[in-house]
Coordinates of C-alpha atoms in Angstrom, one line a residue:
X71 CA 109.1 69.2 87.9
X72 CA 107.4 67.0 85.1
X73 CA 107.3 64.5 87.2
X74 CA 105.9 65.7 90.0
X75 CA 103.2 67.1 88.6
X76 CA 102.7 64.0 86.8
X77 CA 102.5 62.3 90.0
X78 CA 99.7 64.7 91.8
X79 CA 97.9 64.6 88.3
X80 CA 97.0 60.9 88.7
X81 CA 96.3 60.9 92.6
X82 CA 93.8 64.4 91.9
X83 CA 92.2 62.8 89.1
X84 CA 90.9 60.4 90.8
X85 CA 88.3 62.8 92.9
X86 CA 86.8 63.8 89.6
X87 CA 86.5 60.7 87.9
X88 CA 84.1 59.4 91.0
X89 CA 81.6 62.2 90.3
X90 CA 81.6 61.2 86.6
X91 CA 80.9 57.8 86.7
X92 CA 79.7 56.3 84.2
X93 CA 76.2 53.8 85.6
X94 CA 76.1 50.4 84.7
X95 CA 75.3 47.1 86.8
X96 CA 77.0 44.9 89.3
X97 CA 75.9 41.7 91.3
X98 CA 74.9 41.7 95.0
X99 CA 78.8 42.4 95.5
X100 CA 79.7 39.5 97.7
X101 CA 82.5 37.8 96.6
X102 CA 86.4 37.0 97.3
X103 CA 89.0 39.1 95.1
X104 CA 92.6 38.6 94.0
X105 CA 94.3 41.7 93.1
X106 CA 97.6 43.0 92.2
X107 CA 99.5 46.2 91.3
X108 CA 102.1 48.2 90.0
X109 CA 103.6 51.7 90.5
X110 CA 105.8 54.4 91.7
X111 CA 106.4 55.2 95.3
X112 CA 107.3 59.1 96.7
X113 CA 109.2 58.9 99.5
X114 CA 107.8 62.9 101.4
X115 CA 110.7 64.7 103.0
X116 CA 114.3 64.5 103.2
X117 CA 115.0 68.2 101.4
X118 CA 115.8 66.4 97.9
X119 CA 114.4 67.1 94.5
X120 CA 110.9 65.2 93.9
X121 CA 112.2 62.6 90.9
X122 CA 115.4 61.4 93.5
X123 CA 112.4 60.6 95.9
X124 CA 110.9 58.3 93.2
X125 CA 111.1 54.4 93.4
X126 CA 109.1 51.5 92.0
X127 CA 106.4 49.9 94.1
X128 CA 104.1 47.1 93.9
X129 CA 101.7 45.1 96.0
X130 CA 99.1 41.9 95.7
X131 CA 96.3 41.4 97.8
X132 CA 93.5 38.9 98.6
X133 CA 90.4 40.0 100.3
X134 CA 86.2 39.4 100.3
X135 CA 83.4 42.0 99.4
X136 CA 80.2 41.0 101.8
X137 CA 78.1 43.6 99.9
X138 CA 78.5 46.6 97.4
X139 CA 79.3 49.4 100.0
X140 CA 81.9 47.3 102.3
X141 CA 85.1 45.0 102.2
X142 CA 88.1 43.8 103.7
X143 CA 91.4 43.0 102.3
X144 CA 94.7 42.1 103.1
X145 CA 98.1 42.9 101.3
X146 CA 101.6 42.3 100.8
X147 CA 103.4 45.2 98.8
X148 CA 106.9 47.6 98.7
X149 CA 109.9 46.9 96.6
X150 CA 112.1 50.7 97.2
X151 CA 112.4 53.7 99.6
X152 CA 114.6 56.1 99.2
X153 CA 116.1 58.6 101.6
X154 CA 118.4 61.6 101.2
X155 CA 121.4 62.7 103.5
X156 CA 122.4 66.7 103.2
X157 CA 125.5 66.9 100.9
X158 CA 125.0 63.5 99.5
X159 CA 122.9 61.8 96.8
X160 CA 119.8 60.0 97.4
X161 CA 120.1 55.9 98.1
X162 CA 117.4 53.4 97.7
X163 CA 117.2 50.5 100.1
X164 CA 114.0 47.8 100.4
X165 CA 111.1 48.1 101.9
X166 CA 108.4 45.6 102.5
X167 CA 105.2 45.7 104.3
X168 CA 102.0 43.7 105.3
X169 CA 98.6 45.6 106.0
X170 CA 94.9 44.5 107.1
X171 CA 92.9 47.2 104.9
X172 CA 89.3 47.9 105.4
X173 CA 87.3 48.8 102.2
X174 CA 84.3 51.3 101.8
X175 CA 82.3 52.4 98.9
X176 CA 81.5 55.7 99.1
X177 CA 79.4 56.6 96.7
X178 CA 77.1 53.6 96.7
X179 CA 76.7 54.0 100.6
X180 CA 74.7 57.2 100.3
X181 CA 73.2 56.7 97.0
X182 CA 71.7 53.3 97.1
X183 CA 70.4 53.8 93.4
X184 CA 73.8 53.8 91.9
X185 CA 75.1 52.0 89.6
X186 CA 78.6 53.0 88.2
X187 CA 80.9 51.0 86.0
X188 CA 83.2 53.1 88.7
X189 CA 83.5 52.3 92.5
X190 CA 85.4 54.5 94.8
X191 CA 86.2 53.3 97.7
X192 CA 88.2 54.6 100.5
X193 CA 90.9 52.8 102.0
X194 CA 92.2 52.6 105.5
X195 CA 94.5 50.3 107.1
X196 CA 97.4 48.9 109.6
X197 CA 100.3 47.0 109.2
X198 CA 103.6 46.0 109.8
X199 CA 106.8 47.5 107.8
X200 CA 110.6 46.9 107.5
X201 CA 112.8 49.1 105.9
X202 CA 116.8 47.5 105.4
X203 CA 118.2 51.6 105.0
X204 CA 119.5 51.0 108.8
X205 CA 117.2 48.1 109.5
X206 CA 113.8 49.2 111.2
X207 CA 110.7 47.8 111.6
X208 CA 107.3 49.5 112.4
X209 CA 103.9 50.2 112.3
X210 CA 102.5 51.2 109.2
X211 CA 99.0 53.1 109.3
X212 CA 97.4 53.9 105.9
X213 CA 95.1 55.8 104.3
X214 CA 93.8 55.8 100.3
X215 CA 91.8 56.0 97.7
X216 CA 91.1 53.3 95.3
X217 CA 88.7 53.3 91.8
X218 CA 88.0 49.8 90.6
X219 CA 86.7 50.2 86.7
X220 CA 84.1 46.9 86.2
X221 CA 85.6 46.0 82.8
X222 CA 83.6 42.3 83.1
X223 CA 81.9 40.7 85.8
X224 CA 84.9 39.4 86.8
X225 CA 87.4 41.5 86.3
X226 CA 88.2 45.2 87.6
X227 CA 90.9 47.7 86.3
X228 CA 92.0 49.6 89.4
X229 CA 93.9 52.6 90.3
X230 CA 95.2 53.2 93.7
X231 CA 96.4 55.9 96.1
X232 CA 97.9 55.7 99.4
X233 CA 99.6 57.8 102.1
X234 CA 101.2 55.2 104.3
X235 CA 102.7 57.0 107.9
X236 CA 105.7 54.8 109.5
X237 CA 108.1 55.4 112.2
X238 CA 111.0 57.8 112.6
X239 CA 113.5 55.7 111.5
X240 CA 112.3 54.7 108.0
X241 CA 114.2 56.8 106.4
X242 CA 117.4 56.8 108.4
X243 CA 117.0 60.0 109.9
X244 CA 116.0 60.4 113.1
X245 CA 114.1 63.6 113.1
X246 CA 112.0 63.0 115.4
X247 CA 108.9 63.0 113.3
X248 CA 106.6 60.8 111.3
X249 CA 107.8 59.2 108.2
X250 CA 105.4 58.7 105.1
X251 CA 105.6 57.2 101.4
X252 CA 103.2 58.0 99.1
X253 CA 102.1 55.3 96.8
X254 CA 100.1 55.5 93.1
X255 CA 99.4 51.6 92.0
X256 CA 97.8 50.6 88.7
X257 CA 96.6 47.3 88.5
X258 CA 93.7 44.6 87.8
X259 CA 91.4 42.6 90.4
X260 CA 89.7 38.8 89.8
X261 CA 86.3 38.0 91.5
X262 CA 85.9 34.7 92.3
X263 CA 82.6 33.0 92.2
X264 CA 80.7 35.6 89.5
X265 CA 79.6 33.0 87.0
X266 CA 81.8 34.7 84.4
X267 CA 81.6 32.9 81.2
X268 CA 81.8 34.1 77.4
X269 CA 78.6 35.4 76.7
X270 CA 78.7 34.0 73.3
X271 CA 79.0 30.9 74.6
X272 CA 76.2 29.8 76.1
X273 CA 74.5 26.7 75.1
X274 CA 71.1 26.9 74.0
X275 CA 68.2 24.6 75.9
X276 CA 67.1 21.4 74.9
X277 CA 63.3 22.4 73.8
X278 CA 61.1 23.1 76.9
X279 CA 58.2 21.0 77.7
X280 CA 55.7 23.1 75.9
X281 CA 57.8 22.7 72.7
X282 CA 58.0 18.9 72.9
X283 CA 54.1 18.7 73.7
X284 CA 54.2 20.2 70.7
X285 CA 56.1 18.3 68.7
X286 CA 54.8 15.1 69.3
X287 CA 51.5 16.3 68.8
X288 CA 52.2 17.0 64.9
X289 CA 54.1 14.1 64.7
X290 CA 50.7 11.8 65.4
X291 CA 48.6 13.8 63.1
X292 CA 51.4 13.2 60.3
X293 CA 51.2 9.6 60.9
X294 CA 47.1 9.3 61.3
X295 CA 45.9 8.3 57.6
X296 CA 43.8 11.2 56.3
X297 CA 41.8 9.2 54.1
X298 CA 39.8 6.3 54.9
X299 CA 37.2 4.1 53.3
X300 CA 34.8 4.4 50.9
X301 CA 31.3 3.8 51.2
X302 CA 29.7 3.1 47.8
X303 CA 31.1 5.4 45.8
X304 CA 31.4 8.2 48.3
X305 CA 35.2 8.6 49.2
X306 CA 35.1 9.9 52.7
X307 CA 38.0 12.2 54.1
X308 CA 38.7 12.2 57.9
X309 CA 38.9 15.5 59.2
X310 CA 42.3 16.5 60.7
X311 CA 42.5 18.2 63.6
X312 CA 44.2 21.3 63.9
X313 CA 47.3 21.2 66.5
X314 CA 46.8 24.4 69.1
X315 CA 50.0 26.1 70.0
X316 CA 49.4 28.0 73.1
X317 CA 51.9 31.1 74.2
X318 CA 54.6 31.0 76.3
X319 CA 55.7 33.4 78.9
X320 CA 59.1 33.8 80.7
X321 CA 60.8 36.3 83.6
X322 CA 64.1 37.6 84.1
X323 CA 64.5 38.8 87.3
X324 CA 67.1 41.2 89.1
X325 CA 68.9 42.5 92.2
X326 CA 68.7 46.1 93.0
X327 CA 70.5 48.6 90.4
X328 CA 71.3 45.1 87.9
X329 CA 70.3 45.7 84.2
X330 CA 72.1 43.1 82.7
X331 CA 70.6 39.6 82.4
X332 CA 72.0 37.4 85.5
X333 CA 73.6 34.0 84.4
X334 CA 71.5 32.0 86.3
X335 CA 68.0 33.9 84.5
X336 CA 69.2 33.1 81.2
X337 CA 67.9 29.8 80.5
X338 CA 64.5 32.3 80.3
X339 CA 65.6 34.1 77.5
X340 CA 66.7 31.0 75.6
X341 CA 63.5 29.4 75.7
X342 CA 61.8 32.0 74.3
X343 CA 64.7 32.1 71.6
X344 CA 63.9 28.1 71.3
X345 CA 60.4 28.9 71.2
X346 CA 60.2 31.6 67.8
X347 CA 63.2 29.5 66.5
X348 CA 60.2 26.6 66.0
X349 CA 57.7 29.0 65.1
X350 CA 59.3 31.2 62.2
X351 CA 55.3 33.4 61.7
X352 CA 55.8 33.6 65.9
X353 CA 56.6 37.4 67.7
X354 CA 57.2 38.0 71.1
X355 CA 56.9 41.5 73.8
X356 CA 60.0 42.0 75.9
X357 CA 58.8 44.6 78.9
X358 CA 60.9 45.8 81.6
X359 CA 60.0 46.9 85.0
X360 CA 61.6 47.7 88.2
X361 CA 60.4 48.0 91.6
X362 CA 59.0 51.1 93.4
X363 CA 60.0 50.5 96.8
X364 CA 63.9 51.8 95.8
X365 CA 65.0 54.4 93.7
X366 CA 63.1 57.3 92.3
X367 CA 60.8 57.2 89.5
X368 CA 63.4 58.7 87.0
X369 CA 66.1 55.9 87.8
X370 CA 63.4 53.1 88.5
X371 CA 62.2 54.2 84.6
X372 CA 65.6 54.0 83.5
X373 CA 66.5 50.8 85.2
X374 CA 63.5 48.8 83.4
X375 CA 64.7 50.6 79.9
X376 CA 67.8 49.3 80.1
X377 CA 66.6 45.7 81.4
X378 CA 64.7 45.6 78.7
X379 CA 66.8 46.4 75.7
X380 CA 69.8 43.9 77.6
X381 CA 67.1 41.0 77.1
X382 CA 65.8 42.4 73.7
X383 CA 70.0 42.6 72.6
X384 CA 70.5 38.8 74.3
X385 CA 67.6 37.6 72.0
X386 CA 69.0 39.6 68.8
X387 CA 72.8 39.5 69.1
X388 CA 73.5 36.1 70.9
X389 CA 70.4 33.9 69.2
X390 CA 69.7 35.4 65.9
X391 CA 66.2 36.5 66.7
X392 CA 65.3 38.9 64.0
X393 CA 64.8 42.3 65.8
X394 CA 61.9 43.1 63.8
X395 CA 59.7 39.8 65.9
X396 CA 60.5 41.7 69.2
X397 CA 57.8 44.4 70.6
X398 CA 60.6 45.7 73.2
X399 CA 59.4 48.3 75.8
X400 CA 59.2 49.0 79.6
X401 CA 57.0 51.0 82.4
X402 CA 56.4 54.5 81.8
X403 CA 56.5 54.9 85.6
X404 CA 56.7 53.1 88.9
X405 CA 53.1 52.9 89.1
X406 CA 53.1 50.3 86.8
X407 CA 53.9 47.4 89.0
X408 CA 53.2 43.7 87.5
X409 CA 53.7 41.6 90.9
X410 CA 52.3 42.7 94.6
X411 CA 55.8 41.7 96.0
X412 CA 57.9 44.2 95.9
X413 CA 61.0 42.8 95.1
X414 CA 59.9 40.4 92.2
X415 CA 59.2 43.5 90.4
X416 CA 63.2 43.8 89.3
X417 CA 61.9 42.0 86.4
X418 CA 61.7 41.7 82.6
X419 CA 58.8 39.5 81.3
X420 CA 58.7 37.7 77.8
X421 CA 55.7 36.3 76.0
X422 CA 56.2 34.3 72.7
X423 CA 52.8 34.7 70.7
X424 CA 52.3 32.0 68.1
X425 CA 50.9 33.0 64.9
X426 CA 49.2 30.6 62.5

């Protein structure tokens, strides 16, 4: 009896946990996956107790996401079934199958504005099965749910529940029904192609071109004799010019529903680290925005927050910026909209201001 309610426990749970999950951010979702999984398998029916019907299962699949909301995938799994005869014990024999499963976000397809650190997806699927009780082989027809937890961007803990129908003879009795295995599966997913690297990791820039202008600049005044003749007895001082350091300004921009600063934006952030690393007396204002033509106002306000304070923590946490340089805010509403473009609004902009 423990077990069994052990086993609905995990497979009900799952309905819950979608309508609590927790936001976060994702790429544009297109990308090949390897997964793989572990578990138990029920075998339904056969009039014996529900721990005789248990067996271990597994699976590994390869598939591609072509956006957040839709995927395909295709599997190799089983290991044991088990099937009961009246007046006898329950025997286990292998079972293998092969499936072509289609993949749907459900969530994300009708609420284009979120952004969960959990995806449900449904599952459903056809495929080929062979069971060696009395050697068979069938259709297999599935249905499921899966929850893929984004622990990185390239790597997903998932949980997984399926209800896969086969023929009558799965099981060895001919009873001139369906037969079904139910299947729970935890496990983990690899995306390929993310651009996952360690975040702590990432080289800083050689200096940009504004900082070299710079620095050659003051390196010509150093070397420019400040005194120069003397006219009777008049010593006469050249006057030294004083080197302007103009501002700099950088963007970070975003997909829909990302807050977290994409790989490829942050060679931004790090020359505006480079930048107030040069000039210790130098501040700079982070601002985040996000654009009005998706989402509400309420999530559009909370996507530039967060946009913000990820650049703001880059320049802290990962380059040693002192927090206390950084004027860090974002738009108080949608309104505010830097760029006429819609979509290059998904941005956080930067300005280094050099103090003399």
């Amino acid at each position: 009896m423990k077990l069994k309610f052990l086993f609905c426990a995990l497979a009900a749970a799952m309905i819950p946990a979608m309508a609590h999950a927790e936001e976060s951010s994702d790429d544009n979702g297109a990308h090949w996956f390897l997964q793989g999984g572990l578990g138990a398998s029920y075998s339904v029916g056969g009039g014996a107790g529900f721990g005789e019907m248990l067996s271990p299962a597994g699976q590994v699949a390869f598939g591609r996401t072509f956006n957040p909301y839709v995927g395909v995938r295709v599997t190799a799994g089983g290991w044991r079934g088990r099937y009961h005869i009246p007046q006898s014990t329950c025997k286990g024999f292998y079972d293998y199958h092969f499936t072509g499963d289609f993949l749907w976000n459900i969530i994300e397809t009708f609420n284009h504005d979120f952004t969960g650190k959990v995806s449900p997806r449904l599952i459903a699927g056809a495929g080929f099965d062979r069971a060696f009780a009395n050697p068979s082989s069938s259709l297999l027809v599935r249905l499921g749910l899966a929850m893929d937890v984004h622990l990185c961007k390239a790597i997903d803990f998932n949980l997984e529940y399926q209800a896969n129908g086969v023929s009558d003879r799965w099981n060895s009795k001919n009873d001139h029904s369906f037969d079904c295995f139910m299947n729970v599966l935890v496990g983990a997913t690899y995306k390929f192609g993310t651009g996952y690297k360690c975040t702590s990791c990432v080289p800083e820039p050689c200096a940009q071109p504004e900082i070299e202008l710079v620095q050659k600049t003051n390196a010509m005044i150093e070397a420019e004799p400040q005194v120069v003749v003397v006219h009777d007895t008049i010593e006469v001082v050249k006057e030294v010019p004083v080197p302007v350091v103009e501002n700099i300004s950088r963007t970070v921009f975003y997909a829909i529903n990302q807050v977290q600063v994409p790989v490829e934006q942050e060679p931004h952030v790090a020359e505006i680290a480079q930048y107030l690393k040069q000039y210790p007396n130098a501040t700079a204002t982070v601002t985040g925005y996000a654009d009005k033509g998706t989402g509400t106002n309420a999530i559009n306000v909370r996507l530039a927050k967060e946009r913000a304070d990820n650049v703001a923590t880059m320049l802290t946490h990962h380059f040693g910026i002192d927090p206390a340089r950084l004027d860090v805010s974002s738009m108080l509403n949608d309104n505010n909209q830097p760029y006429k473009q819609n979509d290059l609004n998904r941005v956080v902009i930067m300005t280094a201001n050099y103090k003399k």
